[in-house]
Amino acid sequence: MHRLFLLRAYGDFVILLQALIESPQKNKYTIIASKHLQPLYEELALVINVSNIQIQFFDFGITNTQLSLFTNKHLLSFNMLNELKKIKNFVKQNPNQEGQDYIEQDKRIGLFNAITGLSFNSIISTDSVYSTYAKFFENKELQKEEGQVAENNKLNSKKVLLFPDTRQAKKNIPSSLIYKLENEIASKGYTLEIAYFKQVPDIATTFNDKSASNNNKVVYDNFKTLIQLIIDAELILGADSLPIHLAYLLKKSHYILYPNGYPQLFMTPYAQINNRFGTFDHYNFSFL
């Protein structure tokens, strides 16, 4: 049995979970996941079928949304050494005699193995994340008609939900673009609701108070609310972040907005197949 150690952020977890659910080889893998991912998994288990997924959660001391080794901010910190020590102890106490141990991406895997004295392999390198996972788990290649994830279960609510903020500020959708999106989407007969994590930011008035009104804004601070917001909307707009990957997992139509020139390695197959992506300067909602 191969083991997949999931030590990264929530979006990475959702991407791998989706690929494993679709895999005809899922019985060959068990997931060893960091404890910080458990609340998200428990909420997802209420709305999708994860009965064939073998998963265990362990406290590796990860408190900064992902293993400190994978970050620049916490690299070579006391937390990083403590986390790696706990992973090393877990593997020593629970040796894998029947397969290979993997971590998700190859970022600093040499340093990971050198410090722990272990021999992990990686799944992802420099290729598109979704396509690499699909190949690793031997999933079939999606065709265009299969990419229409939500065409048969539209709510006809005319409700578009925008997630403008991300874990990385450089990917946040700017307020000037939010204003343009609201006007464009309204012109097509849809309403735009904007969902912010924890609080609505105090944005300086750029358009003489003509930006999206407060009653079009909602706040979420837990996974249950986030998932329900996505389920209730007809179309999800957002930056490349957790809500977009949840939308793909939950089979909801979505459109990804990238900063100009930003890498698109985490694009969902639905967005790629159906051309549902754009940049802050160039996007197309003609499909509405």
GROMACS .gro file of C-alpha atoms in nm:
model
  288
    1MET     CA    1   0.000   0.000   0.000
    2HIS     CA    2   0.143   0.335  -0.103
    3ARG     CA    3   0.104   0.624   0.142
    4LEU     CA    4   0.039   0.985   0.045
    5PHE     CA    5   0.147   1.235   0.309
    6LEU     CA    6  -0.063   1.549   0.268
    7LEU     CA    7   0.116   1.839   0.433
    8ARG     CA    8   0.026   2.139   0.221
    9ALA     CA    9  -0.255   2.396   0.214
   10TYR     CA   10  -0.630   2.336   0.184
   11GLY     CA   11  -0.648   2.392  -0.192
   12ASP     CA   12  -0.374   2.135  -0.253
   13PHE     CA   13  -0.565   1.889  -0.035
   14VAL     CA   14  -0.886   1.937  -0.235
   15ILE     CA   15  -0.706   1.886  -0.567
   16LEU     CA   16  -0.550   1.558  -0.457
   17LEU     CA   17  -0.873   1.438  -0.297
   18GLN     CA   18  -1.063   1.499  -0.620
   19ALA     CA   19  -0.804   1.305  -0.824
   20LEU     CA   20  -0.802   1.015  -0.581
   21ILE     CA   21  -1.184   0.993  -0.573
   22GLU     CA   22  -1.185   0.959  -0.953
   23SER     CA   23  -0.900   0.707  -0.960
   24PRO     CA   24  -0.960   0.342  -1.057
   25GLN     CA   25  -0.651   0.267  -0.846
   26LYS     CA   26  -0.768   0.433  -0.521
   27ASN     CA   27  -0.746   0.105  -0.330
   28LYS     CA   28  -0.366   0.115  -0.371
   29TYR     CA   29  -0.329   0.431  -0.162
   30THR     CA   30  -0.385   0.546   0.190
   31ILE     CA   31  -0.369   0.910   0.291
   32ILE     CA   32  -0.171   1.027   0.593
   33ALA     CA   33  -0.297   1.382   0.634
   34SER     CA   34  -0.195   1.662   0.864
   35LYS     CA   35  -0.447   1.727   1.141
   36HIS     CA   36  -0.509   2.083   1.018
   37LEU     CA   37  -0.686   1.940   0.710
   38GLN     CA   38  -0.938   1.733   0.909
   39PRO     CA   39  -1.208   2.002   0.958
   40LEU     CA   40  -1.229   2.058   0.582
   41TYR     CA   41  -1.245   1.685   0.512
   42GLU     CA   42  -1.522   1.632   0.767
   43GLU     CA   43  -1.739   1.899   0.604
   44LEU     CA   44  -1.673   1.762   0.256
   45ALA     CA   45  -1.764   1.412   0.370
   46LEU     CA   46  -2.117   1.541   0.434
   47VAL     CA   47  -2.171   1.641   0.070
   48ILE     CA   48  -1.955   1.406  -0.142
   49ASN     CA   49  -1.890   1.032  -0.137
   50VAL     CA   50  -1.557   0.956   0.027
   51SER     CA   51  -1.647   0.606   0.141
   52ASN     CA   52  -1.371   0.445  -0.068
   53ILE     CA   53  -1.097   0.681   0.052
   54GLN     CA   54  -0.856   0.546   0.312
   55ILE     CA   55  -0.744   0.841   0.523
   56GLN     CA   56  -0.588   0.898   0.864
   57PHE     CA   57  -0.516   1.231   1.032
   58PHE     CA   58  -0.213   1.298   1.251
   59ASP     CA   59  -0.089   1.601   1.436
   60PHE     CA   60   0.247   1.687   1.285
   61GLY     CA   61   0.247   2.028   1.451
   62ILE     CA   62   0.156   2.216   1.132
   63THR     CA   63   0.000   2.549   1.231
   64ASN     CA   64   0.078   2.775   0.931
   65THR     CA   65  -0.160   2.606   0.680
   66GLN     CA   66   0.121   2.394   0.539
   67LEU     CA   67   0.455   2.236   0.628
   68SER     CA   68   0.700   2.512   0.718
   69LEU     CA   69   0.963   2.357   0.489
   70PHE     CA   70   0.743   2.445   0.191
   71THR     CA   71   0.737   2.816   0.281
   72ASN     CA   72   0.998   3.088   0.260
   73LYS     CA   73   0.873   3.269   0.569
   74HIS     CA   74   0.910   2.974   0.807
   75LEU     CA   75   1.196   2.788   0.639
   76LEU     CA   76   1.467   2.676   0.884
   77SER     CA   77   1.255   2.781   1.181
   78PHE     CA   78   1.209   2.589   1.505
   79ASN     CA   79   0.858   2.499   1.385
   80MET     CA   80   1.000   2.344   1.070
   81LEU     CA   81   1.239   2.122   1.264
   82ASN     CA   82   0.963   2.020   1.505
   83GLU     CA   83   0.727   1.928   1.220
   84LEU     CA   84   0.989   1.721   1.040
   85LYS     CA   85   1.082   1.546   1.364
   86LYS     CA   86   0.720   1.441   1.414
   87ILE     CA   87   0.695   1.311   1.058
   88LYS     CA   88   1.020   1.118   1.102
   89ASN     CA   89   0.897   0.964   1.429
   90PHE     CA   90   0.567   0.867   1.268
   91VAL     CA   91   0.740   0.685   0.982
   92LYS     CA   92   0.983   0.511   1.216
   93GLN     CA   93   0.695   0.392   1.434
   94ASN     CA   94   0.478   0.303   1.136
   95PRO     CA   95   0.714   0.175   0.863
   96ASN     CA   96   0.568   0.118   0.520
   97GLN     CA   97   0.663  -0.238   0.432
   98GLU     CA   98   0.431  -0.269   0.131
   99GLY     CA   99   0.484   0.037  -0.084
  100GLN     CA  100   0.629   0.385  -0.133
  101ASP     CA  101   0.574   0.699   0.072
  102TYR     CA  102   0.499   1.020  -0.120
  103ILE     CA  103   0.465   1.389  -0.050
  104GLU     CA  104   0.261   1.603  -0.289
  105GLN     CA  105   0.522   1.820  -0.462
  106ASP     CA  106   0.896   1.807  -0.513
  107LYS     CA  107   0.963   2.149  -0.359
  108ARG     CA  108   1.265   2.097  -0.131
  109ILE     CA  109   1.211   1.720  -0.123
  110GLY     CA  110   1.590   1.674  -0.113
  111LEU     CA  111   1.609   1.884   0.203
  112PHE     CA  112   1.303   1.703   0.342
  113ASN     CA  113   1.471   1.365   0.299
  114ALA     CA  114   1.811   1.488   0.417
  115ILE     CA  115   1.678   1.628   0.746
  116THR     CA  116   1.446   1.336   0.823
  117GLY     CA  117   1.670   1.060   0.690
  118LEU     CA  118   1.368   0.921   0.502
  119SER     CA  119   1.320   0.832   0.134
  120PHE     CA  120   1.003   1.002   0.015
  121ASN     CA  121   0.913   1.041  -0.351
  122SER     CA  122   0.706   1.328  -0.492
  123ILE     CA  123   0.402   1.334  -0.720
  124ILE     CA  124   0.412   1.686  -0.868
  125SER     CA  125   0.709   1.861  -1.026
  126THR     CA  126   0.676   2.147  -1.275
  127ASP     CA  127   0.381   2.030  -1.485
  128SER     CA  128   0.014   2.123  -1.450
  129VAL     CA  129  -0.102   1.995  -1.112
  130TYR     CA  130  -0.437   1.850  -1.217
  131SER     CA  131  -0.296   1.670  -1.522
  132THR     CA  132  -0.003   1.533  -1.323
  133TYR     CA  133  -0.234   1.393  -1.056
  134ALA     CA  134  -0.458   1.244  -1.327
  135LYS     CA  135  -0.160   1.062  -1.479
  136PHE     CA  136  -0.030   0.949  -1.140
  137PHE     CA  137  -0.367   0.802  -1.039
  138GLU     CA  138  -0.435   0.665  -1.390
  139ASN     CA  139  -0.752   0.870  -1.436
  140LYS     CA  140  -0.910   0.898  -1.779
  141GLU     CA  141  -0.858   1.214  -1.980
  142LEU     CA  142  -1.154   1.449  -1.965
  143GLN     CA  143  -1.344   1.530  -2.282
  144LYS     CA  144  -1.524   1.860  -2.335
  145GLU     CA  145  -1.871   1.724  -2.262
  146GLU     CA  146  -1.740   1.575  -1.937
  147GLY     CA  147  -1.602   1.913  -1.844
  148GLN     CA  148  -1.953   2.056  -1.824
  149VAL     CA  149  -1.960   1.985  -1.455
  150ALA     CA  150  -2.286   2.157  -1.365
  151GLU     CA  151  -2.487   2.199  -1.684
  152ASN     CA  152  -2.747   1.944  -1.576
  153ASN     CA  153  -2.806   2.073  -1.226
  154LYS     CA  154  -2.822   2.450  -1.259
  155LEU     CA  155  -3.028   2.626  -0.996
  156ASN     CA  156  -3.139   2.890  -1.248
  157SER     CA  157  -3.087   3.135  -0.965
  158LYS     CA  158  -2.904   3.389  -1.182
  159LYS     CA  159  -2.665   3.409  -0.889
  160VAL     CA  160  -2.293   3.452  -0.946
  161LEU     CA  161  -2.065   3.422  -0.645
  162LEU     CA  162  -1.726   3.594  -0.648
  163PHE     CA  163  -1.436   3.502  -0.417
  164PRO     CA  164  -1.188   3.789  -0.457
  165ASP     CA  165  -0.939   3.721  -0.177
  166THR     CA  166  -0.675   3.449  -0.147
  167ARG     CA  167  -0.401   3.331   0.085
  168GLN     CA  168  -0.151   3.515  -0.136
  169ALA     CA  169  -0.231   3.885  -0.164
  170LYS     CA  170  -0.076   3.911  -0.511
  171LYS     CA  171  -0.360   3.695  -0.647
  172ASN     CA  172  -0.641   3.902  -0.490
  173ILE     CA  173  -0.889   4.043  -0.740
  174PRO     CA  174  -0.859   4.424  -0.723
  175SER     CA  175  -1.155   4.641  -0.621
  176SER     CA  176  -1.151   4.820  -0.956
  177LEU     CA  177  -1.209   4.489  -1.136
  178ILE     CA  178  -1.481   4.387  -0.888
  179TYR     CA  179  -1.674   4.701  -0.983
  180LYS     CA  180  -1.642   4.621  -1.354
  181LEU     CA  181  -1.750   4.260  -1.298
  182GLU     CA  182  -2.059   4.366  -1.106
  183ASN     CA  183  -2.170   4.595  -1.389
  184GLU     CA  184  -2.096   4.344  -1.663
  185ILE     CA  185  -2.268   4.055  -1.487
  186ALA     CA  186  -2.570   4.273  -1.404
  187SER     CA  187  -2.601   4.366  -1.773
  188LYS     CA  188  -2.651   3.995  -1.849
  189GLY     CA  189  -2.934   3.962  -1.597
  190TYR     CA  190  -2.732   3.801  -1.321
  191THR     CA  191  -2.664   3.922  -0.967
  192LEU     CA  192  -2.316   3.921  -0.820
  193GLU     CA  193  -2.259   3.829  -0.458
  194ILE     CA  194  -1.910   3.879  -0.316
  195ALA     CA  195  -1.783   3.641  -0.050
  196TYR     CA  196  -1.496   3.749   0.175
  197PHE     CA  197  -1.301   3.543   0.425
  198LYS     CA  198  -1.364   3.661   0.785
  199GLN     CA  199  -1.436   4.026   0.705
  200VAL     CA  200  -1.512   4.269   0.427
  201PRO     CA  201  -1.196   4.469   0.367
  202ASP     CA  202  -1.194   4.843   0.425
  203ILE     CA  203  -1.137   4.937   0.062
  204ALA     CA  204  -1.070   5.297  -0.025
  205THR     CA  205  -1.347   5.444  -0.237
  206THR     CA  206  -1.231   5.447  -0.596
  207PHE     CA  207  -1.563   5.502  -0.767
  208ASN     CA  208  -1.738   5.758  -0.544
  209ASP     CA  209  -1.912   5.487  -0.342
  210LYS     CA  210  -2.042   5.316  -0.658
  211SER     CA  211  -1.860   4.988  -0.590
  212ALA     CA  212  -2.053   4.675  -0.496
  213SER     CA  213  -2.311   4.751  -0.228
  214ASN     CA  214  -2.281   4.604   0.121
  215ASN     CA  215  -2.595   4.392   0.079
  216ASN     CA  216  -2.416   4.209  -0.205
  217LYS     CA  217  -2.136   4.105   0.029
  218VAL     CA  218  -2.121   3.800   0.254
  219VAL     CA  219  -1.859   3.678   0.497
  220TYR     CA  220  -1.758   3.321   0.573
  221ASP     CA  221  -1.524   3.201   0.848
  222ASN     CA  222  -1.564   2.825   0.839
  223PHE     CA  223  -1.567   2.543   0.586
  224LYS     CA  224  -1.934   2.457   0.634
  225THR     CA  225  -2.045   2.806   0.531
  226LEU     CA  226  -1.796   2.819   0.245
  227ILE     CA  227  -1.916   2.489   0.099
  228GLN     CA  228  -2.282   2.588   0.129
  229LEU     CA  229  -2.219   2.921  -0.044
  230ILE     CA  230  -2.064   2.736  -0.337
  231ILE     CA  231  -2.346   2.481  -0.355
  232ASP     CA  232  -2.613   2.753  -0.357
  233ALA     CA  233  -2.458   2.958  -0.640
  234GLU     CA  234  -2.499   2.898  -1.012
  235LEU     CA  235  -2.153   3.017  -1.113
  236ILE     CA  236  -1.837   3.066  -0.909
  237LEU     CA  237  -1.587   3.337  -1.001
  238GLY     CA  238  -1.259   3.361  -0.822
  239ALA     CA  239  -0.885   3.380  -0.812
  240ASP     CA  240  -0.680   3.061  -0.815
  241SER     CA  241  -0.754   2.957  -0.457
  242LEU     CA  242  -0.945   2.710  -0.238
  243PRO     CA  243  -1.301   2.815  -0.341
  244ILE     CA  244  -1.228   2.748  -0.709
  245HIS     CA  245  -1.089   2.403  -0.635
  246LEU     CA  246  -1.390   2.329  -0.413
  247ALA     CA  247  -1.616   2.438  -0.699
  248TYR     CA  248  -1.451   2.182  -0.927
  249LEU     CA  249  -1.473   1.909  -0.664
  250LEU     CA  250  -1.841   1.992  -0.603
  251LYS     CA  251  -1.911   1.996  -0.981
  252LYS     CA  252  -2.006   2.363  -0.997
  253SER     CA  253  -1.949   2.584  -1.301
  254HIS     CA  254  -1.664   2.827  -1.239
  255TYR     CA  255  -1.441   3.087  -1.400
  256ILE     CA  256  -1.084   3.162  -1.285
  257LEU     CA  257  -0.929   3.510  -1.293
  258TYR     CA  258  -0.549   3.534  -1.286
  259PRO     CA  259  -0.321   3.833  -1.235
  260ASN     CA  260  -0.165   3.935  -1.565
  261GLY     CA  261   0.125   3.702  -1.644
  262TYR     CA  262   0.066   3.478  -1.341
  263PRO     CA  263   0.143   3.103  -1.384
  264GLN     CA  264  -0.164   2.888  -1.445
  265LEU     CA  265  -0.031   2.556  -1.317
  266PHE     CA  266  -0.331   2.499  -1.088
  267MET     CA  267  -0.603   2.553  -1.350
  268THR     CA  268  -0.894   2.310  -1.317
  269PRO     CA  269  -0.967   2.076  -1.610
  270TYR     CA  270  -1.317   2.228  -1.638
  271ALA     CA  271  -1.174   2.579  -1.682
  272GLN     CA  272  -0.916   2.460  -1.933
  273ILE     CA  273  -1.149   2.246  -2.145
  274ASN     CA  274  -1.429   2.504  -2.155
  275ASN     CA  275  -1.207   2.814  -2.179
  276ARG     CA  276  -1.344   2.944  -1.849
  277PHE     CA  277  -1.045   3.150  -1.742
  278GLY     CA  278  -0.898   3.491  -1.804
  279THR     CA  279  -0.671   3.759  -1.661
  280PHE     CA  280  -0.753   4.076  -1.472
  281ASP     CA  281  -0.721   4.265  -1.802
  282HIS     CA  282  -0.871   4.010  -2.043
  283TYR     CA  283  -1.172   3.792  -1.960
  284ASN     CA  284  -1.486   3.681  -2.145
  285PHE     CA  285  -1.829   3.608  -1.999
  286SER     CA  286  -2.002   3.556  -2.333
  287PHE     CA  287  -2.112   3.211  -2.213
  288LEU     CA  288  -2.359   3.369  -1.968
   0.00000   0.00000   0.00000
